[in-house]
Every structure is written in structure tokens, then in C-alpha cells.
C-alpha positions in Angstrom: 250.7 48.0 170.7 248.7 51.2 171.0 247.4 50.5 167.4 246.5 47.0 168.4 244.7 48.2 171.4 242.7 50.7 169.3 241.9 47.8 166.9 240.8 45.7 169.8 238.4 48.4 171.0 236.9 48.7 167.5 236.6 45.0 167.1 234.9 44.6 170.4 232.4 47.4 169.7 228.8 46.0 169.4 228.4 47.5 165.9 231.6 45.9 164.6 231.1 43.4 161.7 231.9 39.9 162.8 233.8 39.3 159.5 236.9 41.3 160.5 237.8 39.3 163.6 238.5 35.6 163.5 240.3 33.8 166.4 243.5 32.3 165.1 243.9 28.6 165.0 247.1 26.8 165.9 250.1 27.9 167.9 252.0 29.1 164.8 249.4 31.6 163.7 248.8 33.0 167.1 250.2 36.4 167.9 250.8 36.7 171.6 250.5 40.3 172.8 252.0 41.5 176.1 248.9 40.7 178.1 249.0 37.1 176.7 245.7 37.4 174.7 245.4 36.0 171.2 244.5 38.1 168.2 243.1 37.1 164.9 244.2 39.9 162.6 246.1 37.8 160.1 243.3 38.0 157.5 242.5 41.7 158.2 244.6 43.1 155.2 242.7 40.8 152.8 239.4 41.9 154.3 240.4 45.6 153.9 241.4 45.0 150.3 238.1 43.3 149.7 236.3 46.3 151.2 238.3 48.7 149.0 237.3 46.7 145.9 233.6 46.7 147.1 233.7 50.5 147.6 235.0 50.9 144.1 232.4 48.6 142.7 229.8 50.6 144.7 230.7 53.7 142.7 230.4 51.8 139.4 227.1 50.4 140.5 225.9 53.8 141.4 226.9 55.1 137.9 225.1 52.2 136.2 222.0 52.8 138.2 222.1 56.5 137.4 222.2 55.7 133.6 219.3 53.3 134.1 217.4 55.9 136.0 217.9 58.5 133.3 216.6 56.1 130.7 213.5 55.2 132.7 213.0 58.6 134.4 214.3 61.2 132.0 212.5 64.0 133.9 214.3 63.2 137.1 217.7 64.7 136.4 218.5 65.8 140.0 221.0 63.7 142.0 222.2 65.2 145.2 224.9 62.5 145.5 226.6 63.4 142.2 229.0 65.8 144.1 229.6 63.5 147.0 232.9 61.5 146.9 231.6 58.6 148.9 228.6 56.6 147.8 226.4 55.0 150.4 224.1 52.1 150.1 221.2 54.4 150.9 221.9 56.4 147.8 221.6 53.3 145.7 218.5 52.2 147.5 216.8 55.6 146.7 217.5 55.2 143.0 216.2 51.6 143.0 213.1 52.6 144.9 212.4 55.4 142.3 212.8 53.0 139.4 210.5 50.4 141.1 207.9 53.0 141.7 207.9 54.1 138.1 207.7 50.5 136.9 204.7 49.9 139.2 203.0 53.0 137.9 203.6 51.9 134.3 202.2 48.5 135.1 199.0 50.0 136.6 198.6 52.3 133.6 199.1 49.4 131.2 196.4 47.4 133.1 193.9 50.3 132.9 194.6 50.9 129.2 194.0 47.3 128.2 193.5 46.2 124.6 189.7 46.0 125.2 189.6 49.6 126.4 191.6 50.8 123.4 189.4 48.8 121.1 186.3 50.5 122.7 187.9 53.9 122.2 188.5 53.3 118.5 185.0 51.9 118.0 183.5 55.0 119.7 185.6 57.3 117.4 184.3 55.4 114.4 180.7 55.9 115.5 181.1 59.6 116.3 182.8 60.5 113.0 181.3 57.9 110.7 184.4 55.9 109.9 183.7 52.5 108.4 187.1 50.9 108.6 190.2 51.1 110.8 192.2 52.4 107.8 190.0 55.4 107.8 190.6 56.3 111.4 193.9 58.2 111.0 192.7 60.2 107.9 189.5 61.2 109.8 191.6 62.1 112.9 193.6 64.5 110.7 190.5 65.9 109.1 188.9 66.5 112.5 192.1 68.1 113.7 192.2 70.5 110.7 188.5 71.4 111.1 189.0 72.0 114.8 191.9 74.3 114.1 189.8 76.3 111.5 186.9 76.5 113.9 189.2 77.7 116.7 190.7 80.4 114.5 187.3 81.5 113.3 185.9 81.7 116.8 189.0 83.7 118.0 188.6 86.1 115.1 184.8 86.5 115.8 185.6 87.2 119.5 188.0 90.0 118.4 185.7 91.5 115.8 182.7 91.5 118.1 184.8 92.7 121.0 183.8 89.7 123.2 185.8 88.1 126.0 187.8 85.1 124.9 185.9 83.0 127.4 182.5 83.8 125.8 180.8 80.5 124.7 179.8 79.9 121.1 176.1 80.6 121.9 177.0 84.2 122.9 178.9 84.6 119.6 175.9 83.3 117.6 173.4 85.5 119.4 175.6 88.6 118.9 176.0 87.9 115.2 172.2 87.4 115.0 171.6 90.8 116.6 174.0 92.5 114.1 172.1 90.8 111.2 168.8 92.1 112.6 170.2 95.6 112.9 171.6 95.5 109.3 168.3 94.2 107.9 166.4 96.9 109.7 168.7 99.6 108.4 168.4 98.2 104.8 164.6 98.2 105.1 164.5 101.8 106.2 166.9 102.8 103.4 164.6 101.2 100.8 161.6 102.9 102.3 163.4 106.3 102.1 164.5 105.6 98.6 161.0 104.8 97.4 159.5 107.5 99.4 157.0 105.3 101.3 156.7 103.7 104.7 154.1 101.1 103.6 155.1 97.7 102.5 152.2 97.5 100.1 153.2 100.8 98.6 156.7 99.4 98.0 155.2 96.4 96.2 153.1 98.7 94.0 156.1 100.8 93.2 158.1 97.8 92.2 155.2 96.5 90.0 154.9 99.9 88.3 158.6 99.8 87.7 158.3 96.4 86.1 155.6 97.7 83.8 157.3 100.9 82.8 161.0 100.0 82.5 160.9 97.4 79.7 159.1 99.6 77.2 161.2 102.6 78.1 164.4 100.5 77.7 163.2 99.3 74.2 162.5 103.0 73.2 165.9 104.0 74.3 167.5 101.2 72.3 165.5 102.1 69.2 166.6 105.8 69.5 170.2 104.8 69.8 170.0 102.7 66.7 168.1 105.4 64.7 170.5 108.1 65.7 173.5 105.9 65.3 174.9 106.7 68.7 175.9 104.5 71.6 175.6 106.8 74.6 172.3 107.7 76.2 173.7 111.2 77.0 174.1 111.8 73.2 170.4 111.3 72.4 169.3 114.9 73.3 172.1 116.7 71.3 171.4 114.4 68.3 167.6 115.2 68.3 168.3 118.9 68.6 170.6 118.7 65.5 167.7 117.2 63.5 165.6 120.3 64.0 
């Protein structure tokens, strides 16, 4: 009787589901308690069994939704309900909401990246890199990728050789290389001036012209001496002439 009283208090609670209490019909099915009131608990075991089956099915549904969530949201591996024995409807609702949100985002992205937009991107690539047909788009992409890699490596090496910061733009690299070339050319000019013993460019030109006039006859004379003396080394000319005395 105490158990029945406790059941009565649960059934009469405002939050109690109406499904678990049904007034009995007919005098045979009525159970008369001590206070003379009827009770409709005859179907309660079947209802509890149905609830138990639903709870088991709830766990299976949660497992299926988790598998679906991992397929659609592979980056979302956290599930705080994995270690919880009981599964609530709220847990399932959270998974469904996450899946729906992802589907909505994919739909928005697919709308923004329409076929017309993709066609415009391909056409723009063809114009930029002078590709006449669609079949040539992929080879040119590979070529551009390789050239970009070579340029990146070259720029990185130049930054290291010139001791520049890695964030320095290409214009700074070009200007630095130009300054080095100017310094090298200036040093070479000074070395040529020192070698020829003059600081005047016109004098350098005259020296070169004199050399062009003098060297060919001198070379011919040396070749004739080598042939006459039957030697092959210039250093042997003087000893061979001395032996002729």
C-alpha cells in the first residue's frame, strides 16, 4: 500500500506523463484500495517495458548519430557524453544541431562557389598564364608551381647571401645586387687602370690600340724563331740562340 501511495503521488505530480495512468474500465479490472479509490496501473508494466526498450534504442540512436557526425565532421572528435552511462535527448539534439549547421555551411559555400564562378576563375587563369585550352590548365598549373618553388628558393638563398631579413621585398634584393655589381665594376676599372699604369680612359684606349698593333707581328716573329730553331718552348729560344754563336 505504501508503494501504491508513492506511485499515486508520482502520478498526480504536474510533470508526470499522462501515458502512465489510465483509469480502469469495468468492475473486473478495477483494483479497490483501502480508501475505495480506483487505480489504473494494469498497463504500467507494459509501459515500463516500452520505456526500457526506448532507452536502449536511444543509446543505439546516439551511437549511429556519432558515426554520422564523425563522417560529416571528422575534426569534431570530442564527445563529453561518451563516458556517460545514460543518454539524454539533449545529447542527441546537440549532435543533430551540429550536423545541420555543417550542412547549412556547405550549402552556403556551394552557392557562393557556383559553376559560373569556377568557370570565371579558370578563364582568368587562362588569360594570366596564356593557356589556350582547358587541357593545358593543369600542366600550366604544375609549371607555375615549379617556377614559384624555384623563385622562392632563389630568393631565400639571396636573402641569406646578402644577409638581408627574410621579410625584405624583392625590390630590396634587386637594389642590393645592383649596388654589389656597381662596386665590382668600379673595382675592376681601378684594377685595369693600375695594370696599364694610367688613370685616363683615352690613354687606356691608346694602350690597347698599341697592343693590337705590336702583338701580331711579335707573335709571328716568335713562331718563326720556334720553327727555325726547331724548338717548341719560348723559354728555349734564348739558350738556342746562344748555342749558335
